[in-house]
GROMACS .gro file of C-alpha atoms in nm:
model
  388
    1MET     CA    1 -11.414  -2.815  -1.509
    2THR     CA    2 -11.452  -2.665  -1.153
    3VAL     CA    3 -11.250  -2.379  -0.993
    4GLN     CA    4 -11.200  -2.330  -0.631
    5ILE     CA    5 -11.007  -2.131  -0.451
    6VAL     CA    6 -10.742  -2.330  -0.145
    7ASN     CA    7 -10.505  -2.123   0.027
    8ASN     CA    8 -10.510  -1.794  -0.193
    9ARG     CA    9 -10.453  -2.054  -0.460
   10THR     CA   10 -10.671  -2.107  -0.826
   11VAL     CA   11 -10.728  -2.520  -0.819
   12LEU     CA   12 -10.895  -2.633  -1.124
   13ASP     CA   13 -11.071  -2.978  -1.144
   14GLY     CA   14 -11.251  -3.197  -1.337
   15ALA     CA   15 -11.102  -3.364  -1.664
   16ASP     CA   16 -11.086  -3.009  -1.868
   17GLY     CA   17 -10.940  -2.860  -1.554
   18LYS     CA   18 -10.674  -3.129  -1.526
   19LEU     CA   19 -10.592  -3.082  -1.892
   20LEU     CA   20 -10.579  -2.694  -1.884
   21GLN     CA   21 -10.332  -2.719  -1.526
   22CYS     CA   22 -10.123  -2.987  -1.712
   23LEU     CA   23 -10.059  -2.773  -2.009
   24ALA     CA   24  -9.976  -2.485  -1.782
   25ASP     CA   25  -9.735  -2.675  -1.578
   26LYS     CA   26  -9.590  -2.856  -1.903
   27LEU     CA   27  -9.537  -2.502  -2.103
   28ASN     CA   28  -9.495  -2.261  -1.784
   29PHE     CA   29  -9.754  -2.030  -1.837
   30GLU     CA   30 -10.015  -1.837  -1.558
   31ILE     CA   31 -10.350  -1.903  -1.592
   32GLU     CA   32 -10.615  -1.636  -1.636
   33LEU     CA   33 -11.001  -1.755  -1.656
   34PHE     CA   34 -11.261  -1.592  -1.869
   35LEU     CA   35 -11.626  -1.747  -1.835
   36SER     CA   36 -11.863  -1.779  -2.155
   37PRO     CA   37 -12.044  -1.452  -2.131
   38ASN     CA   38 -12.378  -1.642  -2.207
   39GLY     CA   39 -12.292  -1.992  -2.107
   40GLN     CA   40 -12.305  -2.111  -2.459
   41PHE     CA   41 -11.976  -2.317  -2.602
   42GLY     CA   42 -11.993  -2.161  -2.943
   43SER     CA   43 -12.276  -2.098  -3.197
   44ARG     CA   44 -12.258  -1.823  -3.515
   45HIS     CA   45 -12.506  -1.578  -3.549
   46SER     CA   46 -12.692  -1.487  -3.879
   47ASN     CA   47 -12.467  -1.173  -3.893
   48GLY     CA   48 -12.182  -1.405  -3.872
   49THR     CA   49 -12.056  -1.327  -3.523
   50TRP     CA   50 -12.003  -1.599  -3.317
   51ASP     CA   51 -12.065  -1.602  -2.898
   52GLY     CA   52 -11.984  -1.838  -2.651
   53VAL     CA   53 -11.596  -1.976  -2.588
   54ILE     CA   54 -11.545  -1.959  -2.981
   55GLY     CA   55 -11.673  -1.587  -2.972
   56LEU     CA   56 -11.423  -1.509  -2.704
   57VAL     CA   57 -11.122  -1.680  -2.858
   58GLN     CA   58 -11.213  -1.527  -3.229
   59SER     CA   59 -11.228  -1.159  -3.077
   60GLY     CA   60 -10.895  -1.186  -2.896
   61ALA     CA   61 -11.051  -1.187  -2.519
   62ALA     CA   62 -10.860  -1.537  -2.489
   63ASP     CA   63 -10.582  -1.748  -2.617
   64ILE     CA   64 -10.739  -2.041  -2.567
   65GLY     CA   65 -11.053  -2.222  -2.523
   66VAL     CA   66 -11.082  -2.522  -2.317
   67GLN     CA   67 -11.405  -2.677  -2.251
   68SER     CA   68 -11.488  -2.991  -2.459
   69LEU     CA   69 -11.553  -2.818  -2.772
   70SER     CA   70 -11.613  -3.015  -3.105
   71ILE     CA   71 -11.389  -2.941  -3.380
   72SER     CA   72 -11.649  -2.852  -3.665
   73GLU     CA   73 -11.566  -2.694  -4.068
   74GLU     CA   74 -11.790  -2.442  -3.968
   75ARG     CA   75 -11.578  -2.323  -3.614
   76MET     CA   76 -11.268  -2.365  -3.814
   77THR     CA   77 -11.329  -2.059  -4.006
   78ALA     CA   78 -11.321  -1.840  -3.687
   79VAL     CA   79 -11.077  -2.008  -3.477
   80ASP     CA   80 -10.795  -2.255  -3.514
   81PHE     CA   81 -10.798  -2.609  -3.289
   82SER     CA   82 -10.559  -2.849  -3.170
   83ILE     CA   83 -10.509  -3.189  -3.223
   84PRO     CA   84 -10.809  -3.400  -3.093
   85TYR     CA   85 -10.783  -3.532  -2.730
   86PHE     CA   86 -11.108  -3.696  -2.698
   87ALA     CA   87 -11.392  -3.819  -2.896
   88HIS     CA   88 -11.776  -3.730  -2.864
   89GLU     CA   89 -12.028  -4.014  -2.913
   90LYS     CA   90 -12.342  -3.835  -2.960
   91ALA     CA   91 -12.622  -3.982  -2.787
   92PHE     CA   92 -12.929  -4.014  -2.590
   93LEU     CA   93 -13.035  -4.119  -2.267
   94ALA     CA   94 -13.380  -4.224  -2.064
   95LYS     CA   95 -13.530  -4.328  -1.803
   96GLU     CA   96 -13.467  -4.706  -1.729
   97PRO     CA   97 -13.826  -4.849  -1.779
   98GLY     CA   98 -14.018  -5.025  -1.551
   99LEU     CA   99 -14.135  -5.350  -1.516
  100MET     CA  100 -14.477  -5.382  -1.714
  101PRO     CA  101 -14.815  -5.460  -1.533
  102LYS     CA  102 -14.869  -5.813  -1.469
  103ILE     CA  103 -15.228  -5.746  -1.451
  104THR     CA  104 -15.246  -5.751  -1.845
  105ALA     CA  105 -14.962  -6.018  -1.882
  106PHE     CA  106 -15.214  -6.268  -2.052
  107THR     CA  107 -15.149  -6.039  -2.410
  108TYR     CA  108 -14.779  -6.048  -2.371
  109PRO     CA  109 -14.718  -6.370  -2.528
  110PHE     CA  110 -14.800  -6.317  -2.908
  111SER     CA  111 -14.736  -5.978  -3.037
  112GLN     CA  112 -15.036  -5.778  -3.184
  113ASN     CA  113 -15.011  -5.914  -3.504
  114VAL     CA  114 -15.000  -6.273  -3.400
  115TRP     CA  115 -15.308  -6.213  -3.196
  116ILE     CA  116 -15.474  -6.079  -3.513
  117LEU     CA  117 -15.334  -6.380  -3.717
  118TYR     CA  118 -15.508  -6.616  -3.453
  119VAL     CA  119 -15.835  -6.447  -3.458
  120LEU     CA  120 -15.873  -6.464  -3.823
  121MET     CA  121 -15.762  -6.816  -3.799
  122ILE     CA  122 -16.040  -6.920  -3.541
  123LEU     CA  123 -16.324  -6.726  -3.771
  124ALA     CA  124 -16.201  -6.869  -4.083
  125ALA     CA  125 -16.209  -7.202  -3.948
  126THR     CA  126 -16.522  -7.154  -3.806
  127VAL     CA  127 -16.668  -7.095  -4.152
  128LEU     CA  128 -16.511  -7.369  -4.315
  129PHE     CA  129 -16.567  -7.623  -4.060
  130GLN     CA  130 -16.969  -7.509  -4.044
  131ARG     CA  131 -16.973  -7.574  -4.430
  132VAL     CA  132 -16.725  -7.883  -4.462
  133ILE     CA  133 -16.687  -8.096  -4.153
  134PHE     CA  134 -17.020  -8.051  -3.939
  135ARG     CA  135 -17.340  -8.217  -3.970
  136ASN     CA  136 -17.652  -7.953  -3.981
  137THR     CA  137 -17.432  -7.708  -3.750
  138THR     CA  138 -17.508  -7.334  -3.719
  139LEU     CA  139 -17.228  -7.047  -3.771
  140LEU     CA  140 -17.254  -6.989  -3.368
  141GLY     CA  141 -17.225  -7.378  -3.276
  142SER     CA  142 -16.955  -7.430  -3.511
  143PHE     CA  143 -16.759  -7.151  -3.322
  144LEU     CA  144 -16.829  -7.286  -3.018
  145TRP     CA  145 -16.676  -7.606  -3.118
  146VAL     CA  146 -16.386  -7.464  -3.286
  147LEU     CA  147 -16.350  -7.244  -2.963
  148GLY     CA  148 -16.357  -7.578  -2.735
  149SER     CA  149 -16.089  -7.728  -2.968
  150ILE     CA  150 -15.840  -7.450  -2.792
  151ALA     CA  151 -15.935  -7.535  -2.460
  152SER     CA  152 -15.873  -7.929  -2.500
  153GLN     CA  153 -16.250  -8.009  -2.529
  154PRO     CA  154 -16.377  -8.287  -2.799
  155MET     CA  155 -16.513  -8.188  -3.083
  156GLY     CA  156 -16.839  -8.362  -3.180
  157ASN     CA  157 -17.105  -8.390  -3.462
  158ILE     CA  158 -16.818  -8.433  -3.761
  159ARG     CA  159 -16.851  -8.586  -4.118
  160ASP     CA  160 -16.621  -8.859  -4.112
  161THR     CA  161 -16.389  -8.915  -4.416
  162PRO     CA  162 -16.057  -8.934  -4.473
  163TRP     CA  163 -15.969  -8.612  -4.679
  164ARG     CA  164 -16.209  -8.467  -4.378
  165ARG     CA  165 -15.965  -8.652  -4.135
  166VAL     CA  166 -15.671  -8.481  -4.288
  167LEU     CA  167 -15.830  -8.111  -4.268
  168LEU     CA  168 -15.944  -8.206  -3.868
  169GLY     CA  169 -15.601  -8.318  -3.818
  170PHE     CA  170 -15.425  -8.038  -3.936
  171TRP     CA  171 -15.648  -7.768  -3.743
  172LEU     CA  172 -15.614  -8.016  -3.413
  173THR     CA  173 -15.242  -7.973  -3.477
  174ILE     CA  174 -15.316  -7.632  -3.434
  175ALA     CA  175 -15.537  -7.618  -3.138
  176VAL     CA  176 -15.277  -7.791  -2.948
  177ALA     CA  177 -14.928  -7.632  -3.042
  178MET     CA  178 -15.072  -7.245  -3.014
  179PRO     CA  179 -15.204  -7.269  -2.670
  180PHE     CA  180 -14.883  -7.473  -2.571
  181PHE     CA  181 -14.656  -7.174  -2.666
  182TYR     CA  182 -14.922  -6.957  -2.517
  183LYS     CA  183 -14.872  -7.115  -2.183
  184THR     CA  184 -14.520  -7.137  -2.185
  185SER     CA  185 -14.481  -6.763  -2.284
  186PHE     CA  186 -14.714  -6.661  -2.014
  187VAL     CA  187 -14.543  -6.842  -1.723
  188SER     CA  188 -14.212  -6.709  -1.820
  189TYR     CA  189 -14.382  -6.371  -1.861
  190LEU     CA  190 -14.496  -6.401  -1.494
  191THR     CA  191 -14.185  -6.531  -1.329
  192MET     CA  192 -14.000  -6.264  -1.565
  193PRO     CA  193 -14.163  -5.950  -1.653
  194GLU     CA  194 -14.090  -5.731  -1.959
  195LYS     CA  195 -13.991  -5.392  -1.911
  196GLU     CA  196 -14.183  -5.150  -2.067
  197PRO     CA  197 -14.094  -5.033  -2.420
  198VAL     CA  198 -13.858  -4.705  -2.441
  199PRO     CA  199 -13.686  -4.542  -2.758
  200ARG     CA  200 -13.361  -4.774  -2.796
  201THR     CA  201 -13.254  -4.613  -3.124
  202PHE     CA  202 -13.271  -4.236  -3.299
  203GLU     CA  203 -13.547  -4.366  -3.509
  204GLU     CA  204 -13.755  -4.483  -3.249
  205LEU     CA  205 -13.675  -4.149  -3.017
  206SER     CA  206 -13.808  -3.934  -3.313
  207LYS     CA  207 -14.131  -4.172  -3.373
  208ALA     CA  208 -14.187  -4.132  -3.006
  209VAL     CA  209 -14.123  -3.772  -2.994
  210LEU     CA  210 -14.331  -3.689  -3.364
  211SER     CA  211 -14.630  -3.894  -3.158
  212GLY     CA  212 -14.637  -3.696  -2.871
  213LYS     CA  213 -14.520  -3.982  -2.644
  214TYR     CA  214 -14.174  -3.822  -2.548
  215LYS     CA  215 -13.977  -3.507  -2.533
  216CYS     CA  216 -13.608  -3.483  -2.630
  217LEU     CA  217 -13.403  -3.207  -2.488
  218THR     CA  218 -13.064  -3.104  -2.626
  219HIS     CA  219 -12.769  -2.962  -2.364
  220LYS     CA  220 -12.790  -2.591  -2.383
  221GLY     CA  221 -12.486  -2.378  -2.558
  222THR     CA  222 -12.420  -2.706  -2.780
  223ILE     CA  223 -12.466  -2.769  -3.148
  224ASP     CA  224 -12.669  -3.037  -3.112
  225ARG     CA  225 -12.990  -2.926  -3.293
  226HIS     CA  226 -12.789  -2.825  -3.629
  227LEU     CA  227 -12.634  -3.134  -3.625
  228LEU     CA  228 -12.974  -3.311  -3.615
  229ARG     CA  229 -13.168  -3.033  -3.873
  230ALA     CA  230 -12.815  -3.110  -4.099
  231SER     CA  231 -12.864  -3.486  -4.070
  232GLU     CA  232 -12.927  -3.693  -4.422
  233ASN     CA  233 -13.176  -3.928  -4.262
  234GLU     CA  234 -13.549  -3.752  -4.275
  235TYR     CA  235 -13.626  -3.878  -3.933
  236ILE     CA  236 -13.327  -3.709  -3.787
  237VAL     CA  237 -13.426  -3.380  -3.949
  238LYS     CA  238 -13.751  -3.374  -3.820
  239LEU     CA  239 -13.674  -3.451  -3.458
  240GLY     CA  240 -13.458  -3.123  -3.486
  241GLU     CA  241 -13.722  -2.977  -3.626
  242ILE     CA  242 -13.968  -3.002  -3.351
  243ILE     CA  243 -13.664  -2.951  -3.069
  244GLU     CA  244 -13.620  -2.636  -3.226
  245LYS     CA  245 -13.983  -2.572  -3.231
  246ASN     CA  246 -14.050  -2.635  -2.887
  247ASP     CA  247 -13.676  -2.506  -2.789
  248TRP     CA  248 -13.618  -2.792  -2.605
  249GLU     CA  249 -13.347  -2.781  -2.387
  250PHE     CA  250 -13.151  -2.877  -2.030
  251SER     CA  251 -12.811  -2.760  -1.849
  252PHE     CA  252 -12.637  -2.982  -1.623
  253GLY     CA  253 -12.687  -2.692  -1.366
  254GLN     CA  254 -13.045  -2.850  -1.343
  255LYS     CA  255 -13.187  -3.168  -1.139
  256LEU     CA  256 -13.152  -3.407  -1.421
  257ALA     CA  257 -13.337  -3.715  -1.239
  258ASP     CA  258 -13.664  -3.463  -1.216
  259LEU     CA  259 -13.630  -3.428  -1.561
  260LEU     CA  260 -13.624  -3.779  -1.623
  261ASP     CA  261 -13.960  -3.850  -1.410
  262ASP     CA  262 -14.151  -3.724  -1.721
  263PRO     CA  263 -14.089  -3.918  -2.073
  264VAL     CA  264 -13.804  -3.711  -2.156
  265ALA     CA  265 -13.490  -3.820  -2.347
  266LEU     CA  266 -13.156  -3.595  -2.297
  267MET     CA  267 -12.967  -3.580  -2.567
  268ASN     CA  268 -12.562  -3.559  -2.511
  269THR     CA  269 -12.250  -3.719  -2.534
  270ARG     CA  270 -12.174  -4.112  -2.373
  271GLY     CA  271 -11.850  -3.920  -2.158
  272ALA     CA  272 -12.106  -3.667  -2.036
  273PHE     CA  273 -12.420  -3.945  -1.925
  274ARG     CA  274 -12.140  -4.146  -1.787
  275LEU     CA  275 -11.972  -3.834  -1.578
  276PHE     CA  276 -12.264  -3.744  -1.424
  277PHE     CA  277 -12.512  -4.050  -1.411
  278GLY     CA  278 -12.224  -4.281  -1.359
  279SER     CA  279 -12.280  -4.652  -1.510
  280PRO     CA  280 -12.478  -4.954  -1.455
  281PRO     CA  281 -12.610  -5.105  -1.220
  282TYR     CA  282 -12.557  -4.796  -1.013
  283ILE     CA  283 -12.791  -4.592  -1.248
  284ASN     CA  284 -13.149  -4.596  -1.320
  285VAL     CA  285 -13.126  -4.483  -1.706
  286ARG     CA  286 -13.058  -4.623  -2.013
  287GLU     CA  287 -12.840  -4.493  -2.306
  288SER     CA  288 -12.932  -4.543  -2.680
  289ASP     CA  289 -12.814  -4.816  -2.876
  290ASP     CA  290 -12.690  -4.632  -3.154
  291THR     CA  291 -12.535  -4.281  -3.175
  292LEU     CA  292 -12.600  -3.985  -3.401
  293GLY     CA  293 -12.227  -3.984  -3.475
  294ILE     CA  294 -11.862  -3.908  -3.344
  295TRP     CA  295 -11.739  -3.577  -3.324
  296TYR     CA  296 -11.361  -3.489  -3.224
  297THR     CA  297 -11.297  -3.227  -2.938
  298GLY     CA  298 -10.991  -3.013  -2.905
  299ILE     CA  299 -10.835  -2.700  -2.771
  300ALA     CA  300 -10.998  -2.364  -2.951
  301MET     CA  301 -10.650  -2.125  -3.027
  302ASN     CA  302 -10.686  -1.760  -3.165
  303LYS     CA  303 -10.557  -1.782  -3.525
  304GLU     CA  304 -10.265  -1.536  -3.381
  305PHE     CA  305 -10.191  -1.797  -3.138
  306CYS     CA  306  -9.784  -1.828  -3.122
  307CYS     CA  307  -9.755  -2.159  -2.946
  308ARG     CA  308  -9.942  -2.394  -3.131
  309GLU     CA  309  -9.704  -2.676  -3.177
  310ARG     CA  310  -9.563  -2.658  -2.847
  311LEU     CA  311  -9.938  -2.704  -2.735
  312ASN     CA  312  -9.973  -2.961  -2.964
  313ASP     CA  313  -9.648  -3.170  -2.831
  314VAL     CA  314  -9.781  -3.185  -2.537
  315ILE     CA  315 -10.132  -3.278  -2.605
  316HIS     CA  316  -9.964  -3.560  -2.793
  317SER     CA  317  -9.800  -3.686  -2.465
  318ILE     CA  318 -10.138  -3.668  -2.270
  319ASN     CA  319 -10.333  -3.876  -2.527
  320ASN     CA  320 -10.022  -4.110  -2.576
  321GLY     CA  321 -10.053  -4.177  -2.159
  322GLY     CA  322 -10.428  -4.201  -2.169
  323PHE     CA  323 -10.470  -3.958  -1.920
  324ILE     CA  324 -10.829  -3.812  -2.055
  325ASN     CA  325 -10.976  -4.113  -2.001
  326LYS     CA  326 -10.829  -4.169  -1.663
  327TRP     CA  327 -10.936  -3.827  -1.553
  328LEU     CA  328 -11.299  -3.884  -1.683
  329LYS     CA  329 -11.296  -4.220  -1.473
  330ASP     CA  330 -11.165  -4.055  -1.162
  331ASP     CA  331 -11.420  -3.777  -1.168
  332ALA     CA  332 -11.703  -4.024  -1.303
  333PHE     CA  333 -11.647  -4.231  -0.974
  334ALA     CA  334 -11.591  -3.990  -0.732
  335GLY     CA  335 -11.923  -3.812  -0.840
  336THR     CA  336 -12.156  -4.119  -0.826
  337LEU     CA  337 -11.971  -4.291  -0.499
  338LYS     CA  338 -12.283  -4.177  -0.297
  339ASN     CA  339 -12.524  -4.366  -0.555
  340ARG     CA  340 -12.317  -4.665  -0.537
  341LEU     CA  341 -12.273  -4.708  -0.157
  342GLU     CA  342 -12.660  -4.673  -0.153
  343VAL     CA  343 -12.713  -4.913  -0.415
  344LYS     CA  344 -12.862  -5.290  -0.193
  345HIS     CA  345 -12.791  -5.619  -0.348
  346GLU     CA  346 -13.126  -5.759  -0.413
  347GLU     CA  347 -13.124  -6.129  -0.554
  348PRO     CA  348 -13.410  -6.171  -0.848
  349GLU     CA  349 -13.764  -6.317  -0.764
  350SER     CA  350 -13.821  -6.577  -0.991
  351GLN     CA  351 -14.157  -6.751  -0.806
  352LEU     CA  352 -14.490  -6.715  -0.888
  353LYS     CA  353 -14.682  -6.594  -0.602
  354LEU     CA  354 -15.047  -6.549  -0.552
  355GLN     CA  355 -15.060  -6.174  -0.635
  356ASP     CA  356 -14.910  -6.274  -0.996
  357LEU     CA  357 -15.194  -6.519  -1.023
  358LYS     CA  358 -15.492  -6.296  -0.906
  359LEU     CA  359 -15.638  -6.210  -1.235
  360ALA     CA  360 -15.632  -6.603  -1.344
  361PHE     CA  361 -15.833  -6.641  -1.021
  362PHE     CA  362 -16.074  -6.367  -1.024
  363THR     CA  363 -16.130  -6.459  -1.414
  364LEU     CA  364 -16.215  -6.824  -1.279
  365PHE     CA  365 -16.430  -6.707  -1.012
  366CYS     CA  366 -16.614  -6.493  -1.239
  367GLY     CA  367 -16.710  -6.740  -1.475
  368TYR     CA  368 -16.785  -7.012  -1.163
  369ALA     CA  369 -17.011  -6.715  -1.046
  370LEU     CA  370 -17.192  -6.673  -1.393
  371ALA     CA  371 -17.271  -7.082  -1.442
  372PHE     CA  372 -17.388  -7.076  -1.110
  373LEU     CA  373 -17.621  -6.761  -1.194
  374ALA     CA  374 -17.714  -6.953  -1.494
  375PHE     CA  375 -17.773  -7.304  -1.309
  376LEU     CA  376 -18.031  -7.110  -1.051
  377ALA     CA  377 -18.183  -6.986  -1.366
  378GLU     CA  378 -18.258  -7.301  -1.499
  379LEU     CA  379 -18.441  -7.425  -1.168
  380LEU     CA  380 -18.607  -7.088  -1.082
  381ILE     CA  381 -18.786  -6.998  -1.375
  382PRO     CA  382 -19.086  -7.123  -1.461
  383LYS     CA  383 -19.125  -7.383  -1.742
  384ARG     CA  384 -19.375  -7.141  -1.919
  385PHE     CA  385 -19.124  -6.863  -2.000
  386VAL     CA  386 -18.934  -7.170  -2.177
  387PRO     CA  387 -19.028  -7.207  -2.528
  388GLN     CA  388 -19.139  -7.549  -2.584
   0.00000   0.00000   0.00000
């Protein structure tokens, strides 16, 4: 909700402001605005009193409270609520991940578990072949033969028997297939680089926060921390406890883009995120794949409020007309119009450049240099230092 004074007249804007103005027009009442004294939506203290908008309505200082208030059983002990007019999907948002560095792209084609399994398989083949396949070969020599077969080099000094051929053929199949899968995946990673991993679910976010890799901020004045701690899932409870311990919170008055420059996740509703950040492809943030839950919002009313039924009738008509969603989309479009106009269309690059292959060429030239040094050493080192 935004409030402006135009020609000595109060003009309400924003989805909640338009909702309140619509109610005033239809029910013919005048609006006198009271702001939350502490900027809170409404939380109950240990002594049973309420603050924020809920506290104003409960005490009678305000007849109704309009600020996208979530309907909860706890709040209904202090105030009444109208019929719901919107649904809040609690989610979190993090900055769109950047591209993974291409200099380490040679490790991307296989996962960590596959690399470990592959190395163990090479070591096992080295020991087995040294005992069964090769003739009078040391363990190092067997390892070099096995490693060379992976690089498409022939294998020699082999004992030739039918059952050994089967074993050797099985290994050569692996030695051909694995490098083929690696090469195709490696080229695809270079042409279409993957993005750095970011938390996509609340479980992943909880693990990232507990490991110290991320922070999770909840919106100031909401009951999000209480919802986290009251969850049945242990990882959600732990997430809520660490947020409460560190007092991580934010408000929409801050520069949210600056907050997201660090590894930070913001927790709020999907509607609020799209209102302040817009929708893809005009934003550089990503919403979570799952939700913490869905809570309906309504207008808080004092227990002695007189016009509950008439108010609900108008809200019912507003819901049927789809006005809430229209107002939200209008505000989101206007608020993010500047970002939309600044977006420049860029064709994705899918060609390999010299820069993409610089690590491969660097490794190749280093190998050539070492081979040349070994060659010079054989020529220049006196023969008396060479063992006979």
